[in-house]
PDB file of C-alpha atoms in Angstrom:
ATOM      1  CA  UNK A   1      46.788-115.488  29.356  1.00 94.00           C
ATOM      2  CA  UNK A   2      49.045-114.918  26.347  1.00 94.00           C
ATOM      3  CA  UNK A   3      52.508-114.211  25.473  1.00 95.00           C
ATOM      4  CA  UNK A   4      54.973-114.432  22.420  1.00 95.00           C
ATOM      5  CA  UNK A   5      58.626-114.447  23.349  1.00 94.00           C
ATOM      6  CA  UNK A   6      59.861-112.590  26.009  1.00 94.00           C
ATOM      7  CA  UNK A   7      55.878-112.098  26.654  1.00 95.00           C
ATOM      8  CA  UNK A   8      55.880-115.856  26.941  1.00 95.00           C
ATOM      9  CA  UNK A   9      58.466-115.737  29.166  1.00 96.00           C
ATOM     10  CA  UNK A  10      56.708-113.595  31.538  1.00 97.00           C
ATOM     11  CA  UNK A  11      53.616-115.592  31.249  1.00 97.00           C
ATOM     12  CA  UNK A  12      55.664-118.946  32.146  1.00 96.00           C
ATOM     13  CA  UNK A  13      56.949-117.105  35.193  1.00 97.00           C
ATOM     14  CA  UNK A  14      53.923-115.747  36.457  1.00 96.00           C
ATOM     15  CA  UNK A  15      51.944-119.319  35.725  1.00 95.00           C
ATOM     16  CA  UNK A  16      54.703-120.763  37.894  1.00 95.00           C
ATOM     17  CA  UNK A  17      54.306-117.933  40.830  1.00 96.00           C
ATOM     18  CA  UNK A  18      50.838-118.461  40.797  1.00 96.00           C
ATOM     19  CA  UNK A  19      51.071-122.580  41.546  1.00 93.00           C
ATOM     20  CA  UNK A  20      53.549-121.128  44.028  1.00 94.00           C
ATOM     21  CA  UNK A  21      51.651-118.915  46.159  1.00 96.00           C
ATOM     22  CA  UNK A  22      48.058-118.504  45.023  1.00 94.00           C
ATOM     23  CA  UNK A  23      46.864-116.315  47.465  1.00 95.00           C
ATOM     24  CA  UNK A  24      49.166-113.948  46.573  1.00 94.00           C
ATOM     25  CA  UNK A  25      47.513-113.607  42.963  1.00 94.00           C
ATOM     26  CA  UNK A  26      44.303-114.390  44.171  1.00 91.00           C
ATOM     27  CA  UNK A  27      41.433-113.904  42.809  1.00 91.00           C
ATOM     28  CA  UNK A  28      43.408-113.030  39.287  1.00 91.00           C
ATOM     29  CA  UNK A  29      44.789-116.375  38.750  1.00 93.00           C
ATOM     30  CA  UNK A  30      45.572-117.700  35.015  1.00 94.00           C
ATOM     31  CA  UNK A  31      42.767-120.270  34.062  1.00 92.00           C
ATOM     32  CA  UNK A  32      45.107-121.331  30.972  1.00 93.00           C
ATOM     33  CA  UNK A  33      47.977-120.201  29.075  1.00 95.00           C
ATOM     34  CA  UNK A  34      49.083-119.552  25.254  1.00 96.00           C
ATOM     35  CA  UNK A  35      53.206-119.193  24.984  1.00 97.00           C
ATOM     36  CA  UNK A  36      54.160-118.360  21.603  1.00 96.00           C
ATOM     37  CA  UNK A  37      56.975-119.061  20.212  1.00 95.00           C
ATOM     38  CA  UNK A  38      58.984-119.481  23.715  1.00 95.00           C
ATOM     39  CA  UNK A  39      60.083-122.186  25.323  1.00 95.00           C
ATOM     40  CA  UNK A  40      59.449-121.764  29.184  1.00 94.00           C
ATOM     41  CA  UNK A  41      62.254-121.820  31.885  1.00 93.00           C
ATOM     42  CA  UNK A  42      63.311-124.962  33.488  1.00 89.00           C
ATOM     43  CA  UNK A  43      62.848-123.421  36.299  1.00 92.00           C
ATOM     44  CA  UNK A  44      59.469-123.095  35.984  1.00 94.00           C
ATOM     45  CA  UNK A  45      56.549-124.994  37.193  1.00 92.00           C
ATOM     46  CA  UNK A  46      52.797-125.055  36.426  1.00 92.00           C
ATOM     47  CA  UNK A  47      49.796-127.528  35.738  1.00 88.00           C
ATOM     48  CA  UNK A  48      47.038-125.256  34.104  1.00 92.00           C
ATOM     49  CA  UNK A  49      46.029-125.730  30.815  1.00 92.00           C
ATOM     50  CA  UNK A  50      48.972-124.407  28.233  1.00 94.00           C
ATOM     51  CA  UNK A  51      48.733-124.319  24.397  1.00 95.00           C
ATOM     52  CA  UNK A  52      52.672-123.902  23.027  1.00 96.00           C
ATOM     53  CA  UNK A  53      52.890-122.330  19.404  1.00 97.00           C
ATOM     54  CA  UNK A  54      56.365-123.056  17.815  1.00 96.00           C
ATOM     55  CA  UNK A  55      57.303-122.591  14.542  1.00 95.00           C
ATOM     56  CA  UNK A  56      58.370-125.209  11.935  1.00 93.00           C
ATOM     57  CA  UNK A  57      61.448-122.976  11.029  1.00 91.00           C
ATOM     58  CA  UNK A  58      62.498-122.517  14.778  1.00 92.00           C
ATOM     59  CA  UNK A  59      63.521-125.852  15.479  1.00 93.00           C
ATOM     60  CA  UNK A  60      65.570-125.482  18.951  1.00 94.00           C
ATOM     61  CA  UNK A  61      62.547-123.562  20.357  1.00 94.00           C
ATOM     62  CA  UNK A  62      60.278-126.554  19.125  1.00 95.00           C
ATOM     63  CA  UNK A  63      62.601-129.371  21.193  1.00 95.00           C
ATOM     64  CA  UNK A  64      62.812-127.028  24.110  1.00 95.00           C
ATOM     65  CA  UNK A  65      59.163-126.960  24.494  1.00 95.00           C
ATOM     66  CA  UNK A  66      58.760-130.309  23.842  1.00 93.00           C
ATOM     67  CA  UNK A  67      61.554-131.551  26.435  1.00 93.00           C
ATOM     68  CA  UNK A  68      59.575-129.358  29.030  1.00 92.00           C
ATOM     69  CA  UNK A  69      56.331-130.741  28.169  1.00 92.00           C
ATOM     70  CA  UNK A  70      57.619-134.125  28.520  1.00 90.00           C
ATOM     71  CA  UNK A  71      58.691-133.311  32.153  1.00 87.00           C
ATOM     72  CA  UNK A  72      56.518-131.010  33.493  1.00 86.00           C
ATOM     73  CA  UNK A  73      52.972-131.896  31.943  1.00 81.00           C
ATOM     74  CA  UNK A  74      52.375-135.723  32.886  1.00 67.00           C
ATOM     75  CA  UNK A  75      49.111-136.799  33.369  1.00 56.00           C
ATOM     76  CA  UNK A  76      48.770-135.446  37.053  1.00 59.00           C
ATOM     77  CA  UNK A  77      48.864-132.253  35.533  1.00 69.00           C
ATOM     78  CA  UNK A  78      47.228-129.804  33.331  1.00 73.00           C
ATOM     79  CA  UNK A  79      46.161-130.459  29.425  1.00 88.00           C
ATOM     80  CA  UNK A  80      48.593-129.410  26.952  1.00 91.00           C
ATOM     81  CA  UNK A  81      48.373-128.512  23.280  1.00 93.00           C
ATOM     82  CA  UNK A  82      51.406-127.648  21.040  1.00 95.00           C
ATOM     83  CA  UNK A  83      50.677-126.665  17.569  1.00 95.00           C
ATOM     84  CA  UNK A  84      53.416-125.871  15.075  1.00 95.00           C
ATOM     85  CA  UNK A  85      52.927-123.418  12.092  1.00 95.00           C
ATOM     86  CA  UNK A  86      52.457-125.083   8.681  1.00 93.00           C
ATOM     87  CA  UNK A  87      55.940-123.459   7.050  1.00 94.00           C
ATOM     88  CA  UNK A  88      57.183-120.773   4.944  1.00 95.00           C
ATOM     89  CA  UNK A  89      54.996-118.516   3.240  1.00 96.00           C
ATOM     90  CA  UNK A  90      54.917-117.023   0.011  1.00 97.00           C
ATOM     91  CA  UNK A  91      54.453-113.164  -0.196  1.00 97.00           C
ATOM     92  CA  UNK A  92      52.209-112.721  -3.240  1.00 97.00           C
ATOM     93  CA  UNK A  93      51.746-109.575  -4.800  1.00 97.00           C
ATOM     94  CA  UNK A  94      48.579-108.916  -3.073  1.00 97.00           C
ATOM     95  CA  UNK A  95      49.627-109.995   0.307  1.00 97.00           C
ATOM     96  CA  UNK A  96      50.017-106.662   1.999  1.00 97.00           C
ATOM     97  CA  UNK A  97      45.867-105.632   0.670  1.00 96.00           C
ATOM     98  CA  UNK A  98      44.871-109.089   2.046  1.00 95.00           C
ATOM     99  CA  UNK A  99      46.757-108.763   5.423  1.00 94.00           C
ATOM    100  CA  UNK A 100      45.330-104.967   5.719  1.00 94.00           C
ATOM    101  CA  UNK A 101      42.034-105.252   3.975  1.00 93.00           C
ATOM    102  CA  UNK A 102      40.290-103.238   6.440  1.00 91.00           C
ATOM    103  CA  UNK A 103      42.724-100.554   6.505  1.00 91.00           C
ATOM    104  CA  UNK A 104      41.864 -97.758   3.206  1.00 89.00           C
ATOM    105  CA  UNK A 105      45.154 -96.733   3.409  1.00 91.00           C
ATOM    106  CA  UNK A 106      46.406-100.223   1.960  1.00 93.00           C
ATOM    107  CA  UNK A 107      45.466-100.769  -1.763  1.00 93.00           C
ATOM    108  CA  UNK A 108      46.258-103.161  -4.325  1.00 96.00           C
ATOM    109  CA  UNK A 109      48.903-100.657  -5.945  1.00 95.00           C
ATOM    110  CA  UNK A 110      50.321-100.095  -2.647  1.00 95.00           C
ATOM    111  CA  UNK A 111      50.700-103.667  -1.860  1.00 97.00           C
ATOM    112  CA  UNK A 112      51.979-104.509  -5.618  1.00 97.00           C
ATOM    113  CA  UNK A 113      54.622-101.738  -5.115  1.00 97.00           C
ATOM    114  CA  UNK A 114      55.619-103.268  -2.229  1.00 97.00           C
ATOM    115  CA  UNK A 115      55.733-106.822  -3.826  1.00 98.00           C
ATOM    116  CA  UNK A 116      58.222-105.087  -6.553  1.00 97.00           C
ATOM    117  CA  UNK A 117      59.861-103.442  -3.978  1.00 97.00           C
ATOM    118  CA  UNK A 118      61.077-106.442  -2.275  1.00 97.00           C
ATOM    119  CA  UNK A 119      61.451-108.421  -5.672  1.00 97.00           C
ATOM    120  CA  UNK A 120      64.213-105.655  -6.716  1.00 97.00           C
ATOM    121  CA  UNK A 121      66.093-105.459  -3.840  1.00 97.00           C
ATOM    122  CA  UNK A 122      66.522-109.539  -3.386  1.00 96.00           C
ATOM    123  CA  UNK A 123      63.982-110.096  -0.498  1.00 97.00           C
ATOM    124  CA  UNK A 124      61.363-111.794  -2.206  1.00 97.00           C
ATOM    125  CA  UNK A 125      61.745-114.244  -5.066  1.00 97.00           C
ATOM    126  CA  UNK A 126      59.974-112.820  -8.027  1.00 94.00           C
ATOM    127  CA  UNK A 127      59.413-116.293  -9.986  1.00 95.00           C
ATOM    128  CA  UNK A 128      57.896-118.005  -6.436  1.00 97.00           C
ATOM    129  CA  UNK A 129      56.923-115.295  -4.161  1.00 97.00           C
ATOM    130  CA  UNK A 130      59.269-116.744  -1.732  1.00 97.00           C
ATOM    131  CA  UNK A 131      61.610-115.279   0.393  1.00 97.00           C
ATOM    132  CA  UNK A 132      64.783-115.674   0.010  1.00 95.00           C
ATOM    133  CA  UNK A 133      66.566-116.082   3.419  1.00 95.00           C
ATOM    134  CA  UNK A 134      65.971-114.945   6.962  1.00 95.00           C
ATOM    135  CA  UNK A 135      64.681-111.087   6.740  1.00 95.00           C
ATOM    136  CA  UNK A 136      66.627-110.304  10.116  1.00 93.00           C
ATOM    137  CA  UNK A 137      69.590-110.537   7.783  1.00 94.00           C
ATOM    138  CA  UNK A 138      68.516-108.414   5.188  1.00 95.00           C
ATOM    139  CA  UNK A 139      67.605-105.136   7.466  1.00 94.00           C
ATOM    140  CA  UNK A 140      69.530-102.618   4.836  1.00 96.00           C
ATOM    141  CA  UNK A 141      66.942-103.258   2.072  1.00 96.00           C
ATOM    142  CA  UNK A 142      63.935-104.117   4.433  1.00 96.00           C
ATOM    143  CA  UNK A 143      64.303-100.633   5.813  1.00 96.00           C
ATOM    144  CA  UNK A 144      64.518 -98.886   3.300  1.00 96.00           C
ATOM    145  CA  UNK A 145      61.571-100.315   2.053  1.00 96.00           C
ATOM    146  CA  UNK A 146      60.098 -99.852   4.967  1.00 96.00           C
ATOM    147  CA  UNK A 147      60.960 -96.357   5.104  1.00 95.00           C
ATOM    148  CA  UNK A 148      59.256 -95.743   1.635  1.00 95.00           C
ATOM    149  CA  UNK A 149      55.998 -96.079   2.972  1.00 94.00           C
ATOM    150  CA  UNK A 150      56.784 -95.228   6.490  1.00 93.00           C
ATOM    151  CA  UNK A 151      54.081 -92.598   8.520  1.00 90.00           C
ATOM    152  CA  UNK A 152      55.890 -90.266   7.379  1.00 91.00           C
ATOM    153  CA  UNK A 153      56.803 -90.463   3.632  1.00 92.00           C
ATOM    154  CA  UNK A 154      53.016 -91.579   3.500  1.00 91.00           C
ATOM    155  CA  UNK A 155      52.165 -87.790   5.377  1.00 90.00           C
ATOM    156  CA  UNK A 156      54.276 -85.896   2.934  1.00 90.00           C
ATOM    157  CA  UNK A 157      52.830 -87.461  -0.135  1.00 88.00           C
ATOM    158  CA  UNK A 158      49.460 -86.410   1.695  1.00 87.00           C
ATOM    159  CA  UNK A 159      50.343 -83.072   1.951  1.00 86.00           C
ATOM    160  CA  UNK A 160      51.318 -82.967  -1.426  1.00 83.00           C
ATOM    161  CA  UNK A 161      48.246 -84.466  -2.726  1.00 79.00           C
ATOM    162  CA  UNK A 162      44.650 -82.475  -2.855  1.00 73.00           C
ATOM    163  CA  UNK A 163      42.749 -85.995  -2.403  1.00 74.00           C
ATOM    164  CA  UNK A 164      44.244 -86.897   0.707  1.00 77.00           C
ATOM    165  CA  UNK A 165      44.539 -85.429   4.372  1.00 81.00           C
ATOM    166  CA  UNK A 166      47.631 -85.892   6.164  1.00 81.00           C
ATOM    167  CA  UNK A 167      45.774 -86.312   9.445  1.00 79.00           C
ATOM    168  CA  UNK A 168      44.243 -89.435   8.052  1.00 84.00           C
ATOM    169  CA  UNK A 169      47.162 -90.936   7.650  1.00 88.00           C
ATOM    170  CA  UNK A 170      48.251 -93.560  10.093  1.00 88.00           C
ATOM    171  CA  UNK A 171      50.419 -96.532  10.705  1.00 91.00           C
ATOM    172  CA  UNK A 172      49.090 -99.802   8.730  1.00 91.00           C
ATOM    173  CA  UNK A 173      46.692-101.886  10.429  1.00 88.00           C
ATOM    174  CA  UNK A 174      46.205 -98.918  13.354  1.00 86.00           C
ATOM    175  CA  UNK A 175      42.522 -97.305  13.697  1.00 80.00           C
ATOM    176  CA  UNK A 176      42.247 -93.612  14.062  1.00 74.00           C
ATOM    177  CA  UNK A 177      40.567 -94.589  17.395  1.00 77.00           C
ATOM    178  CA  UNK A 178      43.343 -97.215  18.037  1.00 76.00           C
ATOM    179  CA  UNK A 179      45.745 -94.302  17.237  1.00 73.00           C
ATOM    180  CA  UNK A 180      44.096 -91.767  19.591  1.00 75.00           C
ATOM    181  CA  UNK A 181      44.612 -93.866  22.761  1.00 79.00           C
ATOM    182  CA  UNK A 182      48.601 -94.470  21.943  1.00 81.00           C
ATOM    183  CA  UNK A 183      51.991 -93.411  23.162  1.00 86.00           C
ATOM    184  CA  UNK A 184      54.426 -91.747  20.702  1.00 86.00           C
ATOM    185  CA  UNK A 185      56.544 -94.548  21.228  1.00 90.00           C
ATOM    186  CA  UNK A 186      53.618 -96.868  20.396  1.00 88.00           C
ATOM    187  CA  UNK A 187      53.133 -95.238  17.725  1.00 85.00           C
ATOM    188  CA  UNK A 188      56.742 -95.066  16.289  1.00 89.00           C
ATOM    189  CA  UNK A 189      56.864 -99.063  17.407  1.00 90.00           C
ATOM    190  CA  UNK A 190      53.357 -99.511  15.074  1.00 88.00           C
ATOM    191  CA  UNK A 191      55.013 -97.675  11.972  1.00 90.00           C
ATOM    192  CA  UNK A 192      57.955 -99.186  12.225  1.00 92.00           C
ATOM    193  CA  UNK A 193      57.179-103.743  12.792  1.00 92.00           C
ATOM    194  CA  UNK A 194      54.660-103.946   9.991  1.00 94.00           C
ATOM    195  CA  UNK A 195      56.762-104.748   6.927  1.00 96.00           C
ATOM    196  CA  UNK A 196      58.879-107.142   9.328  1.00 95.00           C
ATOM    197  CA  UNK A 197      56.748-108.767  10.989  1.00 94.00           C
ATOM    198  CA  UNK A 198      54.916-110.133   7.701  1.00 96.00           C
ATOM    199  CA  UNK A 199      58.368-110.945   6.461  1.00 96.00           C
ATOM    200  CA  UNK A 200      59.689-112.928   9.708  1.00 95.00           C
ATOM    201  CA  UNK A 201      56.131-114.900   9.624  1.00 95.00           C
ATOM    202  CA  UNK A 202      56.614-115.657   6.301  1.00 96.00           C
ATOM    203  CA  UNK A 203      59.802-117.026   6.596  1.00 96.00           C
ATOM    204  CA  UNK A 204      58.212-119.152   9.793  1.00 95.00           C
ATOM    205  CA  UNK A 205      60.860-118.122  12.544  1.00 91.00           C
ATOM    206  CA  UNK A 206      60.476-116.000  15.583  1.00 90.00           C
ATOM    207  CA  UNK A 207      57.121-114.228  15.255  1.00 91.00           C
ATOM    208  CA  UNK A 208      54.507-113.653  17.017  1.00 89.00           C
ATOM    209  CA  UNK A 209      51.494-115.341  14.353  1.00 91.00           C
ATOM    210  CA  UNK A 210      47.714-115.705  14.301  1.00 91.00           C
ATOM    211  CA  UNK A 211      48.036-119.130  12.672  1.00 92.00           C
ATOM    212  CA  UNK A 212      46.385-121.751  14.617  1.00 93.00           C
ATOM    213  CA  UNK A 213      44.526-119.269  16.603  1.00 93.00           C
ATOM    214  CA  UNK A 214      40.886-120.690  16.537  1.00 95.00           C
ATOM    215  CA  UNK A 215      42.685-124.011  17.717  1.00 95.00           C
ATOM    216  CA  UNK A 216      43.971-121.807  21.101  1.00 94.00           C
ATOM    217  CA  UNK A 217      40.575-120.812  21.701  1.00 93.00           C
ATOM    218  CA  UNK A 218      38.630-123.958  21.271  1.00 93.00           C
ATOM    219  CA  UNK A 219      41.214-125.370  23.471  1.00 93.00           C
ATOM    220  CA  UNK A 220      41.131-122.508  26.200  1.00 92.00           C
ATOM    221  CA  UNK A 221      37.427-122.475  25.956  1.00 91.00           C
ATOM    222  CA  UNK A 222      37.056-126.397  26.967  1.00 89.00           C
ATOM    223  CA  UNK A 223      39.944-126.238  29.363  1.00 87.00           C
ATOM    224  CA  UNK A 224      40.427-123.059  30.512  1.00 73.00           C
ATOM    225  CA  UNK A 225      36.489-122.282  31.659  1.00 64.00           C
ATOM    226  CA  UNK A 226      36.530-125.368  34.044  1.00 53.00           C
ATOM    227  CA  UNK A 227      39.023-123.238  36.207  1.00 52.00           C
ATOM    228  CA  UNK A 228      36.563-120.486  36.574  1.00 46.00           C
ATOM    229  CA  UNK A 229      33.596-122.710  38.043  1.00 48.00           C
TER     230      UNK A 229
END
């Protein structure tokens, strides 16, 4: 199972019901656990395997998992793993292409206007490709940023534009068959976390990452399989 935050939270709680009162869950029981960036509660209790992912920047989340793990995972109990991101992140010019490089819509212009974007309006350090200070506190200019290449700014310059088709257009990193199968508010939600997301990952506090990712499955696939024998 995994979970980033509140998700993490509800994985904790569910890990804990299921030591609880098996049979009740039974035969969908967790075989291991990934909580991201979440500390679980004190409150609750579980020995399968569990990979924590904290972040460097997020220190209080990082001692609260750790004081857990010191209490609840002993050696009676289940194998832990807690890896912690490598740091802050520089957003280079090309960052956006790189993170998207699968999705057309996301070009090297597009991601250099971005880049400049963020540069102008004191986000991102123009000399070190660094950002400057928690994103969450600059939501003014990240939004409007944001809302520069939103779905739809992005539709009317399509409909504007004889090369491109408006109904091609979708939020970055979504499919057109990813896109088919979701809500409107799913969809707003995938338009609108893109820019921040990269931004609040980069600045290595509070995100949900894929850094260290191959390290949760290697772990989950020589812990968590023993569970399903």
């Amino acid at each position: 199972a995994f979970g980033a935050s509140s998700g993490g939270s509800f994985v904790g709680m569910l890990s804990s019901q299921m030591k609880q009162d098996p049979e009740e869950y039974a035969p969908f029981l967790f075989s291991a656990a990934n909580i991201q960036i979440m500390a679980p509660n004190e409150h609750d209790h579980w020995d399968i395997p569990t990979v924590f992912t904290t972040m460097s920047g997020d220190t209080q989340t990082s001692k609260r998992v750790q004081d857990w793990v010191n209490a609840e995972m002993q050696v009676d109990k289940g194998p832990y793993k807690i890896i912690t991101t490598s740091g802050r992140k520089p957003i280079h010019v090309n960052h956006f292409a790189r993170v998207f490089e699968d999705d057309r819509q996301m070009s090297d212009r597009i991601s250099g206007s971005i880049h400049q974007d963020l540069s102008t309006l004191g986000v991102v350090n123009s000399s070190t490709d660094e950002v400057f200070a928690n994103p969450r506190f600059a939501k003014d200019a990240v939004m409007s940023i944001w809302q520069k290449y939103d779905l739809l700014s992005r539709k009317e310059v399509a409909n504007d534009s004889k090369h491109v088709d408006a109904s091609d257009v979708h939020p970055f990193g979504v499919s057109k068959r990813l896109m088919r199968s979701l809500k409107k508010e799913e969809l707003d939600d995938a338009d609108s976390i893109w820019l921040i997301e990269e931004l609040n990952v980069a600045w290595d506090e509070h995100e949900i990452t894929a850094e260290g990712f191959e390290d949760v499955l290697e772990f989950f696939l020589e812990n968590g399989s023993a569970r399903l024998e």
